[in-house]
Coordinates of C-alpha atoms in Angstrom, one line a residue:
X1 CA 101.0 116.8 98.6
X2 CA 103.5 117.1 101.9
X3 CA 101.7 116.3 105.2
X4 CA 104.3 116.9 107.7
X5 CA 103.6 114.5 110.4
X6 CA 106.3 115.6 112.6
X7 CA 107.4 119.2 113.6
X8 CA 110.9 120.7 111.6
X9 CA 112.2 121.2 114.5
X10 CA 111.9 117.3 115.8
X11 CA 114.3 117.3 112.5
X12 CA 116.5 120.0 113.7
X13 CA 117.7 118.5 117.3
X14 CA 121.7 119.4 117.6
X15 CA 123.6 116.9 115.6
X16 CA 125.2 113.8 117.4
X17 CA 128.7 112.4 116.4
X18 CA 128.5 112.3 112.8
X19 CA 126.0 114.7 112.5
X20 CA 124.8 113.6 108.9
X21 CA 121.6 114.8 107.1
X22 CA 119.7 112.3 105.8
X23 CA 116.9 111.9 103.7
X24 CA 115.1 108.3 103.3
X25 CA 112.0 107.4 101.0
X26 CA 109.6 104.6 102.1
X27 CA 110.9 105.5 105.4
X28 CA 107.9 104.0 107.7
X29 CA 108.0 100.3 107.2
X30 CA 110.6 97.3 106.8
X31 CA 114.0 98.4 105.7
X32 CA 112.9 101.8 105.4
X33 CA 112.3 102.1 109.1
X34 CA 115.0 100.5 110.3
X35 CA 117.4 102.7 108.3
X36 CA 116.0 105.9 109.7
X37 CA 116.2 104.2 113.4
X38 CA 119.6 103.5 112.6
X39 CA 120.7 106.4 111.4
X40 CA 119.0 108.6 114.6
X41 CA 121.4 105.9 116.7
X42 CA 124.1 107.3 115.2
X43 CA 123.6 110.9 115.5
X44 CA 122.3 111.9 112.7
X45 CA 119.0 114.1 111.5
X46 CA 116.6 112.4 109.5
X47 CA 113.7 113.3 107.0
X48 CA 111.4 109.8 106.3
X49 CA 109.0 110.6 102.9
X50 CA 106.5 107.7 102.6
X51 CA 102.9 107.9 100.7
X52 CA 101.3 107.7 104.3
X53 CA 103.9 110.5 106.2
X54 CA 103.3 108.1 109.2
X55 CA 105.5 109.5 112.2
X56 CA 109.2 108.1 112.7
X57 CA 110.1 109.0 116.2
X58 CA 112.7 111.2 115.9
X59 CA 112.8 112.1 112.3
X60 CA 110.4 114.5 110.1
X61 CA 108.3 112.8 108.0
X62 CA 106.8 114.1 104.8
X63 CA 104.0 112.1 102.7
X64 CA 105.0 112.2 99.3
X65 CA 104.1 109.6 96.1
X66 CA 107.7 109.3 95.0
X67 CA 105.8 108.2 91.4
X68 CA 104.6 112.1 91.1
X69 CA 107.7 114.4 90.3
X70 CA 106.3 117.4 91.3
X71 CA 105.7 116.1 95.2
X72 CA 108.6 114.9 95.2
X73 CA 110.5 118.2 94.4
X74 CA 108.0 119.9 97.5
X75 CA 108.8 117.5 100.0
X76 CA 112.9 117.4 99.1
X77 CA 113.2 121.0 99.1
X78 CA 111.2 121.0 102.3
X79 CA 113.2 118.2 103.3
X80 CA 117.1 119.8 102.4
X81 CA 114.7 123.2 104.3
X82 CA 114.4 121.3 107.4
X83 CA 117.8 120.0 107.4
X84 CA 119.9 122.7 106.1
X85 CA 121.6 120.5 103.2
X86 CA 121.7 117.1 102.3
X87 CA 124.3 114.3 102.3
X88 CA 123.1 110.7 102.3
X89 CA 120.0 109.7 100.2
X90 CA 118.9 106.2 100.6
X91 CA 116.1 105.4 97.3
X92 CA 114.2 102.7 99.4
X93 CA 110.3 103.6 98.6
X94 CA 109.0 100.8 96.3
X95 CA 105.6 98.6 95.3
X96 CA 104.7 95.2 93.9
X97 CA 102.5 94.2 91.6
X98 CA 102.7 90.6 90.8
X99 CA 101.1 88.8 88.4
X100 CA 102.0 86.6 85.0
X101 CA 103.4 88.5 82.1
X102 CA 100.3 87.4 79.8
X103 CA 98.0 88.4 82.6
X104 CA 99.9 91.3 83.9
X105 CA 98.3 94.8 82.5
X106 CA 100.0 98.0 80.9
X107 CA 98.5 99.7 83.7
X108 CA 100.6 97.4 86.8
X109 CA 104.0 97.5 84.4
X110 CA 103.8 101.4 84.3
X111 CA 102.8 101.8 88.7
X112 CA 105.5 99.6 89.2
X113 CA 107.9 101.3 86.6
X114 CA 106.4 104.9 87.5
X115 CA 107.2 104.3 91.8
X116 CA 110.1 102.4 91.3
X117 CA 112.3 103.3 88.5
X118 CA 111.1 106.8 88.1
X119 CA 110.8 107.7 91.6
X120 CA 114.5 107.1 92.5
X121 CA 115.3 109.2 89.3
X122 CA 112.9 112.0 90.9
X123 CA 114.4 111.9 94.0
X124 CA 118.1 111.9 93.2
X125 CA 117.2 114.8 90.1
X126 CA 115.7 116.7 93.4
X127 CA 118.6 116.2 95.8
X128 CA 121.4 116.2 93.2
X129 CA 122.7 119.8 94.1
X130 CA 122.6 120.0 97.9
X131 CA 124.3 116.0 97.7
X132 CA 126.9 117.7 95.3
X133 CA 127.2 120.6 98.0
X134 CA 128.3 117.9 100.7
X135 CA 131.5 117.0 101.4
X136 CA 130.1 113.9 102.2
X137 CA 127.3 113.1 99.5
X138 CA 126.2 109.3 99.5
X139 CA 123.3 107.9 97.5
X140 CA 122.4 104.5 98.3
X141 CA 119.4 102.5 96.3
X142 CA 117.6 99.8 97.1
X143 CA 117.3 97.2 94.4
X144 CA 116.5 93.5 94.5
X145 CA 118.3 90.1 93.4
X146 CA 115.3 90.3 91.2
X147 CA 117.5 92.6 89.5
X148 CA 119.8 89.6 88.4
X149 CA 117.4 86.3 88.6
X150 CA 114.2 87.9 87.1
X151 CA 110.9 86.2 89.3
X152 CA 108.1 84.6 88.3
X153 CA 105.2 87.4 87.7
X154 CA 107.7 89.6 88.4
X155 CA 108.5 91.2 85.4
X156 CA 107.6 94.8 86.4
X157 CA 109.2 94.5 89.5
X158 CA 112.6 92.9 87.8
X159 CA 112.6 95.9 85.5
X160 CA 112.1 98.7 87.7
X161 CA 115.0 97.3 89.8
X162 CA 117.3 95.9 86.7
X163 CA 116.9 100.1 86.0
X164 CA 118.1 101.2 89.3
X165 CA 121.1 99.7 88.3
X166 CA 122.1 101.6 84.9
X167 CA 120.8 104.8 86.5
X168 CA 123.5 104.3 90.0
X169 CA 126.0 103.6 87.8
X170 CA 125.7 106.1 85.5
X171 CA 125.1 108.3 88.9
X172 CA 128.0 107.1 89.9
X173 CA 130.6 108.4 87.0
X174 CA 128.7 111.9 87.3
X175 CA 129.2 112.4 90.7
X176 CA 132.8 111.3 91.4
X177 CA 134.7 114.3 90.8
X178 CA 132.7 115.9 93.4
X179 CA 133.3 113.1 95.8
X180 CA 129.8 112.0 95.7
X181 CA 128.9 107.7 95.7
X182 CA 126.5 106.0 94.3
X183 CA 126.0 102.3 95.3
X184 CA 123.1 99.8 94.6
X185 CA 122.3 97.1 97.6
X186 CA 120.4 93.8 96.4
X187 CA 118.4 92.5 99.2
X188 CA 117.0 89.0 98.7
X189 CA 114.2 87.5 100.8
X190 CA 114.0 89.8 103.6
X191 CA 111.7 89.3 106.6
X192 CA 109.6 92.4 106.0
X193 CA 105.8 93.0 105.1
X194 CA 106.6 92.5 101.7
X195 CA 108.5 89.5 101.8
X196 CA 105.8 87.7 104.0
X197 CA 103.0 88.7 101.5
X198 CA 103.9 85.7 99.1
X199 CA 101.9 82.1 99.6
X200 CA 103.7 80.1 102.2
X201 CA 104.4 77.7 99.7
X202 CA 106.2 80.0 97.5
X203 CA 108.2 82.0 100.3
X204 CA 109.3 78.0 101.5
X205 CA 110.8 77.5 97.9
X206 CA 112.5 80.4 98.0
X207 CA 114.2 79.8 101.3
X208 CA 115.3 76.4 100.6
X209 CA 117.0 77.9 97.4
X210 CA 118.9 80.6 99.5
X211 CA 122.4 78.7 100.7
X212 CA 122.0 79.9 103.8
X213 CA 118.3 78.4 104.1
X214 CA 116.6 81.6 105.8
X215 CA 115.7 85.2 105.6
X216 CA 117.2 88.1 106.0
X217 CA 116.4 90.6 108.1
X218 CA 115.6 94.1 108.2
X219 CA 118.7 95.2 110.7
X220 CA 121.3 93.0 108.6
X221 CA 120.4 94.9 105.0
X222 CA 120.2 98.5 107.4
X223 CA 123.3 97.8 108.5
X224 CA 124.8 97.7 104.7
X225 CA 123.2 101.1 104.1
X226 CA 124.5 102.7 107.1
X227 CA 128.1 101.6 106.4
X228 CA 127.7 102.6 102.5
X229 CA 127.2 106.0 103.8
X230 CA 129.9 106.4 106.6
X231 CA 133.3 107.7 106.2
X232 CA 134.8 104.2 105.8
X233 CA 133.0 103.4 102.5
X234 CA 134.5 106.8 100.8
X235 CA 136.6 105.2 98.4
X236 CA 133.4 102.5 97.3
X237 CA 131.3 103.8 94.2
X238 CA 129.4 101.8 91.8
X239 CA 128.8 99.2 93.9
X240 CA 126.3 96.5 93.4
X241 CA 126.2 94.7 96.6
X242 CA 123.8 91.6 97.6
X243 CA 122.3 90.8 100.7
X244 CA 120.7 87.6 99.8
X245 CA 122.1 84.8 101.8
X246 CA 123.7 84.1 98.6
X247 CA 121.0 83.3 96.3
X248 CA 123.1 85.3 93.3
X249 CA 126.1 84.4 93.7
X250 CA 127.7 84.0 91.0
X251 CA 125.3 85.9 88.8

């Protein structure tokens, strides 16, 4: 169900320098937020789709469950409406839900599955033919170095974003001829809600095994999106990229 939270026209304000239009699930919190801030910086028009719709300042935003296909058609062809086209797509919206493999339910595998996994595929299946349109079509999704290390009581969560993976790359081959790329970014620990949510003891573990002993932060894995979408990064496609500190290097 679409709950626009911020007039189109907000979306429609003449285009800046590059002039992009941009479309960003899980637009409202963490590296979501900071992506759609960044790319109003820059001139561009923006369209945030998040379950709550919360307002961006300066960017539509839709609510939309990426895990139900048919909101997420609405609220992308309201979204490419709004904008008049489409060419960057950043797949950022995402859950957890932790817990033990022998503990862990059917049901928490299939949410985490259903948002993850399935709701990239929905929103790329959506925006395929407007991003296929641009002269300048970029899909970026959000993975995780769980993608490569696995994580204990993390096995949904590994899976959905071990998925992302196969589907950008195979995204990636499809899309070439029309000058379209596809790239994967694998944030590690990242100073968000999400990351601060495990126990302290945990999250202190995890730090001391990143080589750089800290965090990342919000700006520096925004800053990897925006570039994966500019002009420079036209001849970069398949691309699995990590922002981790280095915890996977060498994976």
């Amino acid at each position: 169900m679409l709950n626009p939270t911020t007039p189109p026209e907000a979306a429609a304000k003449p285009a800046g320098p590059t002039g992009r239009k941009v479309v960003v699930t899980g637009g409202t919190r963490g590296i979501g937020r900071e992506t759609v801030d960044r790319f109003v910086a820059m001139g561009d028009t923006v369209v945030s789709l998040s379950t709550s719709g919360a307002p961006v300042d300066n960017a539509l935003s839709l609510a939309c469950d990426v895990a139900d296909p048919q909101a997420v058609e609405q609220a992308m062809k309201q979204a490419v409406e709004a904008l008049g086209g489409l060419d960057v797509l950043v797949v950022n919206a995402g859950i957890v839900r932790d817990n033990l493999m022998a503990r862990m339910s059917a049901e928490d595998f299939s949410a985490v599955i259903q948002t993850n996994l399935m709701g990239g595929f929905y929103s790329v299946k959506a925006g395929i033919r407007p991003l296929i349109r641009s002269s300048r079509g970029r899909v970026i999704f959000c993975s995780s170095t769980a993608a490569l290390l696995g994580g204990i009581g993390q096995g949904n969560y590994a899976a959905s974003k071990s998925g992302l993976i196969g589907l950008a790359r195979t995204l990636a081959r499809e899309l070439a001829r029309g000058s379209t790329t596809v790239n994967v970014i694998l944030p590690g620990l990242i100073d968000t809600d999400m990351g601060r949510d495990f126990p302290e003891k945990v999250r202190q573990e995890f730090i001391d095994s990143v080589p750089l002993r800290r965090a990342g932060t919000v700006t520096e894995v925004a800053s990897l999106i925006t570039y994966l979408a500019s002009d420079e990064a036209r001849y970069i496609t398949g691309a699995v990229i990590p922002v981790d500190g280095g915890v996977s290097m060498g994976v």
